[in-house]
Amino acid sequence: MPRLLSSMLFLLVSFNLFAKHDVIAHRGASGYLPEHTLEALILAHAQNADYIEQDLVLSKDLIPVVLHDIHLETVTNVEQVFPKRARDDGRFYAFDFTLAELKTLRVHERTDSNGQQVYPSRYNGQSKFRIATFEEQIQLISELNRQLNREVGYYPEIKSPQWHKKHGADISKIVLDILRKYKLDDANAKIFVQCFDFNETKRMRNGLNAKVKLVQLIGENDWGESNSDYDYLKTPAGLKDIATVAQGIGPWIPHVLEPDSMTSTGLVESAHQLGLSVHPYTFRTDQLPKGITSKKLLDVLFDDIKVDGIFTDFTDTVVHHLQK
Ligand code: CA
């Protein structure tokens, strides 16, 4: 190849002009319909998501269900259906209910401790939404893919593995067994498995022999998501550790972007040097940084900071942005 042409190609690649950015539907099309329901999945699929996310916790009969938390009352009417089934802390745990019981609950928009909708402008109707299992979501995505000739990927998250372990349940093993049943425990399949707990990410790769691509989520130490030291994981040495077992990181947007100057923190560059993909969370048009428009934030994230994909409650907004 002539030298000029090859150096031009090199420049194009280095400036990411050929890059395909992944739009990850965070809890489905959760900006429009109650999170993690089959209906929110279908809408995200119709909005052309590249991946649809499933947060996973276990039921009493050890079935992975798609819920963001081990608790139920923030997204369902459990306190009305089973008023006596709270634990001493006043909370209702998915793990204390069989799948048949969970299926009787209605899913609603996420509410805070006062029962008010966390995002007031979102879905306010009365349709009867239900909790879905992980297998139901796999089957629905794969059927829609077949019928619409698309390849929307899966993006499950192992939730609270240590909490499940304390209750005698190995959620990672159960989820990996399901992935193997559907031939999804495969580095070449369109799926990432994510977890906040770095010890569990390592155990999935080395102890449970996972073949699937893994993403290490990065939070703040004071969130209590796991015992992992996120301040360390964000350092070059921490990222190097991550790169021994995972293919990507899922940082919080402020970890990649200095909010005041809207410039890079350097995390994306460090991760890319190690070959790690970077998928920050969560882009929400109804929770933007003060004075920043959707367009500005997406321009900076994709064009300046060069993230590889993004978790969003608003798949349609991000897909539309990237098409321009
Ligand atoms: Ca998640």
Coordinates of C-alpha atoms and ligand atoms in Angstrom, one line a residue:
M1 CA 0.0 0.0 0.0
P2 CA 1.4 3.5 -0.9
R3 CA 2.8 5.1 2.2
L4 CA 0.6 8.1 2.1
L5 CA -2.6 6.0 1.9
S6 CA -1.5 3.8 4.8
S7 CA -0.7 6.7 7.0
M8 CA -4.0 8.3 6.2
L9 CA -5.7 5.0 7.1
F10 CA -3.7 4.9 10.3
L11 CA -4.8 8.5 11.1
L12 CA -8.5 7.6 10.5
V13 CA -8.3 4.6 12.7
S14 CA -6.4 6.4 15.5
F15 CA -9.0 9.2 15.4
N16 CA -11.7 6.6 15.9
L17 CA -13.5 7.6 12.7
F18 CA -14.3 4.0 11.8
A19 CA -15.4 3.2 15.4
K20 CA -18.8 1.8 15.9
H21 CA -20.3 3.0 19.2
D22 CA -22.5 0.7 21.2
V23 CA -25.8 1.9 22.6
I24 CA -26.6 -0.2 25.7
A25 CA -30.3 0.0 26.7
H26 CA -29.9 0.5 30.4
R27 CA -32.7 -1.6 32.1
G28 CA -34.4 -1.6 28.6
A29 CA -36.0 1.5 27.4
S30 CA -36.4 2.6 31.0
G31 CA -36.8 6.2 30.2
Y32 CA -40.2 5.3 28.8
L33 CA -41.5 2.2 30.5
P34 CA -40.9 0.6 33.9
E35 CA -37.4 -0.7 34.0
H36 CA -36.5 -4.3 33.1
T37 CA -40.0 -5.3 32.0
L38 CA -40.5 -7.3 28.7
E39 CA -42.3 -4.2 27.4
A40 CA -39.2 -2.0 28.1
L41 CA -37.1 -4.6 26.4
I42 CA -39.3 -4.6 23.3
L43 CA -39.2 -0.8 23.0
A44 CA -35.4 -0.8 23.4
H45 CA -35.2 -3.4 20.6
A46 CA -37.4 -1.3 18.4
Q47 CA -35.3 1.8 19.2
N48 CA -32.3 0.0 17.7
A49 CA -30.2 -0.6 20.8
D50 CA -27.0 -2.6 20.2
Y51 CA -27.3 -4.3 23.6
I52 CA -30.1 -4.6 26.1
E53 CA -29.2 -4.8 29.8
Q54 CA -30.5 -7.3 32.4
D55 CA -29.7 -6.8 36.1
L56 CA -30.0 -10.2 37.7
V57 CA -31.0 -11.3 41.2
L58 CA -32.2 -14.7 42.4
S59 CA -35.7 -15.8 43.5
K60 CA -36.2 -18.2 46.4
D61 CA -36.3 -21.1 43.9
L62 CA -32.9 -19.9 42.5
I63 CA -34.2 -18.5 39.2
P64 CA -32.5 -15.4 37.9
V65 CA -35.0 -12.6 37.6
V66 CA -34.4 -9.2 36.0
L67 CA -34.4 -6.7 38.8
H68 CA -32.0 -3.9 39.6
D69 CA -31.9 -4.6 43.4
I70 CA -32.2 -7.4 45.8
H71 CA -35.2 -5.4 47.2
L72 CA -38.6 -5.3 45.6
E73 CA -40.6 -2.4 47.1
T74 CA -39.0 0.4 45.0
V75 CA -40.3 -1.1 41.7
T76 CA -43.3 -3.3 42.7
N77 CA -46.5 -3.4 44.8
V78 CA -45.1 -6.2 47.0
E79 CA -46.0 -4.3 50.2
Q80 CA -49.7 -4.5 49.2
V81 CA -49.7 -8.1 47.9
F82 CA -47.5 -9.6 50.7
P83 CA -47.7 -7.1 53.5
K84 CA -46.3 -9.5 56.1
R85 CA -43.3 -10.7 54.2
A86 CA -40.8 -7.8 54.9
R87 CA -37.7 -8.6 56.9
D88 CA -36.9 -6.9 60.2
D89 CA -35.3 -4.0 58.3
G90 CA -38.7 -3.3 56.7
R91 CA -37.6 -4.3 53.2
F92 CA -38.9 -7.0 50.9
Y93 CA -36.3 -9.2 49.3
A94 CA -36.7 -11.0 45.9
F95 CA -34.8 -13.9 47.4
D96 CA -37.6 -14.5 49.9
F97 CA -40.2 -15.1 47.2
T98 CA -40.7 -17.9 44.7
L99 CA -40.9 -17.1 41.0
A100 CA -44.6 -17.9 41.1
E101 CA -45.1 -15.3 43.9
L102 CA -42.9 -12.7 42.1
K103 CA -45.0 -13.2 39.0
T104 CA -48.1 -12.0 40.9
L105 CA -46.5 -8.6 41.5
R106 CA -47.1 -5.5 39.4
V107 CA -44.0 -3.6 38.3
H108 CA -44.2 0.2 38.5
E109 CA -41.9 3.2 37.9
R110 CA -39.1 3.3 40.4
T111 CA -40.1 5.2 43.6
D112 CA -38.1 6.7 46.5
S113 CA -38.6 6.1 50.2
N114 CA -41.6 8.5 50.2
G115 CA -43.3 6.5 47.4
Q116 CA -42.7 9.4 44.9
Q117 CA -41.5 8.6 41.4
V118 CA -37.7 9.0 41.1
Y119 CA -38.1 10.4 37.6
P120 CA -41.5 12.3 37.7
S121 CA -41.8 12.9 33.9
R122 CA -41.6 9.2 33.1
Y123 CA -44.3 6.6 32.6
N124 CA -47.4 7.4 34.8
G125 CA -50.0 4.9 33.5
Q126 CA -51.6 1.9 35.0
S127 CA -50.7 -1.0 32.6
K128 CA -50.0 -4.3 34.3
F129 CA -46.3 -4.9 34.0
R130 CA -44.6 -8.0 35.4
I131 CA -41.2 -9.2 36.6
A132 CA -39.4 -11.1 33.8
T133 CA -36.9 -13.9 34.2
F134 CA -33.5 -13.8 32.5
E135 CA -34.4 -16.7 30.3
E136 CA -37.6 -14.9 29.1
Q137 CA -35.5 -11.9 28.1
I138 CA -32.9 -14.1 26.3
Q139 CA -35.7 -15.9 24.4
L140 CA -37.5 -12.6 23.5
I141 CA -34.4 -10.8 22.3
S142 CA -33.4 -13.8 20.2
E143 CA -36.8 -14.2 18.7
L144 CA -37.0 -10.5 17.8
N145 CA -33.5 -10.8 16.3
R146 CA -34.6 -13.7 14.2
Q147 CA -37.8 -12.1 13.0
L148 CA -36.4 -8.6 12.3
N149 CA -33.0 -9.9 11.0
R150 CA -31.1 -8.0 13.6
E151 CA -28.4 -8.9 16.2
V152 CA -29.2 -7.1 19.4
G153 CA -26.8 -8.3 22.2
Y154 CA -27.3 -9.2 25.8
Y155 CA -25.7 -7.3 28.7
P156 CA -26.5 -9.1 32.0
E157 CA -25.1 -7.9 35.4
I158 CA -24.4 -10.2 38.3
K159 CA -26.0 -8.4 41.3
S160 CA -24.7 -8.6 44.9
P161 CA -22.8 -11.9 44.5
Q162 CA -21.5 -11.8 48.1
W163 CA -25.0 -11.2 49.5
H164 CA -26.3 -14.2 47.5
K165 CA -23.4 -16.3 48.7
K166 CA -24.2 -15.5 52.3
H167 CA -27.7 -16.9 51.5
G168 CA -26.2 -20.1 50.1
A169 CA -26.7 -19.3 46.5
D170 CA -24.0 -19.0 43.7
I171 CA -25.6 -16.5 41.4
S172 CA -22.7 -16.4 39.0
K173 CA -22.6 -20.1 38.5
I174 CA -26.4 -20.2 37.9
V175 CA -26.2 -17.4 35.4
L176 CA -23.2 -19.0 33.5
D177 CA -25.1 -22.3 33.3
I178 CA -28.0 -20.4 31.6
L179 CA -25.6 -18.7 29.2
R180 CA -24.1 -22.1 28.3
K181 CA -27.6 -23.5 27.7
Y182 CA -28.1 -20.8 25.1
K183 CA -24.5 -21.0 23.7
L184 CA -23.8 -17.5 25.0
D185 CA -20.7 -18.3 27.2
D186 CA -18.6 -17.5 24.1
A187 CA -16.1 -14.8 23.6
N188 CA -17.4 -14.3 20.1
A189 CA -21.1 -14.0 21.1
K190 CA -22.7 -10.6 21.2
I191 CA -22.8 -10.4 25.0
F192 CA -20.9 -8.8 27.9
V193 CA -21.4 -10.0 31.5
Q194 CA -20.8 -7.2 34.0
C195 CA -20.2 -7.1 37.8
F196 CA -19.2 -4.4 40.4
D197 CA -17.4 -7.0 42.5
F198 CA -13.9 -7.5 41.2
N199 CA -13.3 -10.7 43.2
E200 CA -16.4 -12.1 41.5
T201 CA -15.2 -11.0 38.0
K202 CA -11.9 -12.8 38.7
R203 CA -13.8 -15.9 40.0
M204 CA -16.0 -16.0 36.9
R205 CA -13.0 -16.0 34.6
N206 CA -10.6 -18.2 36.6
G207 CA -12.8 -20.2 39.0
L208 CA -16.0 -20.8 36.9
N209 CA -14.1 -20.9 33.6
A210 CA -16.3 -18.2 31.9
K211 CA -15.5 -17.7 28.2
V212 CA -17.9 -14.8 27.7
K213 CA -16.5 -11.2 27.5
L214 CA -16.5 -9.6 31.0
V215 CA -16.9 -6.0 32.0
Q216 CA -15.7 -4.7 35.4
L217 CA -18.0 -2.0 36.7
I218 CA -16.4 0.8 38.6
G219 CA -18.3 2.7 41.3
E220 CA -17.4 4.8 44.3
N221 CA -16.2 3.2 47.4
D222 CA -18.9 4.8 49.6
W223 CA -21.7 3.3 47.5
G224 CA -21.3 0.0 49.3
E225 CA -21.7 -2.0 46.0
S226 CA -19.0 -4.5 46.9
N227 CA -15.7 -4.7 48.8
S228 CA -13.7 -3.8 45.7
D229 CA -11.5 -0.7 46.0
Y230 CA -12.6 1.4 43.0
D231 CA -10.0 4.1 43.8
Y232 CA -7.4 1.4 43.1
L233 CA -9.2 -0.1 40.1
K234 CA -9.1 3.3 38.3
T235 CA -5.3 3.5 38.6
P236 CA -3.0 2.2 35.8
A237 CA -2.1 -0.8 38.1
G238 CA -5.8 -1.5 38.8
L239 CA -6.7 -1.3 35.1
K240 CA -3.8 -3.7 34.4
D241 CA -5.3 -6.2 36.9
I242 CA -8.7 -5.8 35.3
A243 CA -7.3 -6.5 31.9
T244 CA -6.0 -9.9 33.0
V245 CA -9.6 -11.1 33.3
A246 CA -12.0 -8.6 31.6
Q247 CA -12.5 -7.1 28.2
G248 CA -13.9 -3.8 29.3
I249 CA -14.8 -1.4 32.1
G250 CA -18.1 0.3 33.0
P251 CA -17.2 3.5 34.9
W252 CA -19.5 6.2 36.1
I253 CA -19.6 9.1 33.7
P254 CA -17.8 11.5 36.1
H255 CA -15.0 8.9 36.2
V256 CA -14.2 9.6 32.5
L257 CA -15.2 13.3 32.3
E258 CA -14.3 16.2 34.5
P259 CA -17.7 17.8 35.0
D260 CA -16.5 21.4 35.3
S261 CA -14.1 21.5 32.3
M262 CA -15.9 18.7 30.3
T263 CA -12.4 17.2 29.6
S264 CA -11.1 13.7 29.9
T265 CA -9.9 12.4 33.3
G266 CA -7.5 10.2 31.4
L267 CA -9.3 7.0 32.4
V268 CA -10.4 6.2 28.9
E269 CA -6.9 6.6 27.4
S270 CA -5.4 4.4 30.1
A271 CA -8.0 1.7 29.6
H272 CA -7.6 1.8 25.8
Q273 CA -3.9 1.4 26.1
L274 CA -4.6 -2.0 27.8
G275 CA -7.2 -2.9 25.1
L276 CA -10.1 -2.5 27.4
S277 CA -13.4 -1.2 26.0
V278 CA -15.1 1.6 28.0
H279 CA -18.9 1.7 28.5
P280 CA -19.8 4.5 31.0
Y281 CA -23.2 4.7 32.8
T282 CA -25.7 6.3 32.6
F283 CA -26.9 8.9 30.0
R284 CA -30.3 10.3 30.9
T285 CA -31.9 13.2 29.2
D286 CA -33.9 13.9 32.4
Q287 CA -30.8 14.0 34.6
L288 CA -28.2 16.0 32.7
P289 CA -25.3 17.9 34.3
K290 CA -26.3 21.5 35.0
G291 CA -26.2 23.7 31.9
I292 CA -25.2 20.8 29.6
T293 CA -27.4 19.7 26.7
S294 CA -27.8 16.1 25.5
K295 CA -26.0 16.9 22.3
K296 CA -23.1 18.5 24.1
L297 CA -22.6 15.7 26.5
L298 CA -22.8 13.0 23.8
D299 CA -20.5 15.0 21.5
V300 CA -17.9 15.2 24.3
L301 CA -18.2 11.5 25.3
F302 CA -18.1 10.1 21.8
D303 CA -15.9 12.6 19.9
D304 CA -13.5 14.0 22.5
I305 CA -13.2 11.3 25.2
K306 CA -13.9 8.4 22.8
V307 CA -15.9 6.0 24.9
D308 CA -16.7 2.8 23.0
G309 CA -20.3 2.7 24.1
I310 CA -22.7 4.1 26.7
F311 CA -25.5 2.9 29.0
T312 CA -28.6 4.9 28.5
D313 CA -32.2 5.0 29.6
F314 CA -32.9 6.8 26.3
T315 CA -31.7 4.5 23.5
D316 CA -33.6 6.6 20.9
T317 CA -31.8 9.8 21.7
V318 CA -28.3 8.2 21.5
V319 CA -29.1 6.2 18.4
H320 CA -30.4 9.4 16.7
H321 CA -27.3 11.4 17.8
L322 CA -24.9 8.8 16.4
Q323 CA -26.8 8.6 13.1
K324 CA -26.1 12.2 12.3
Ligands
CA1 CA -26.8 -2.5 35.8

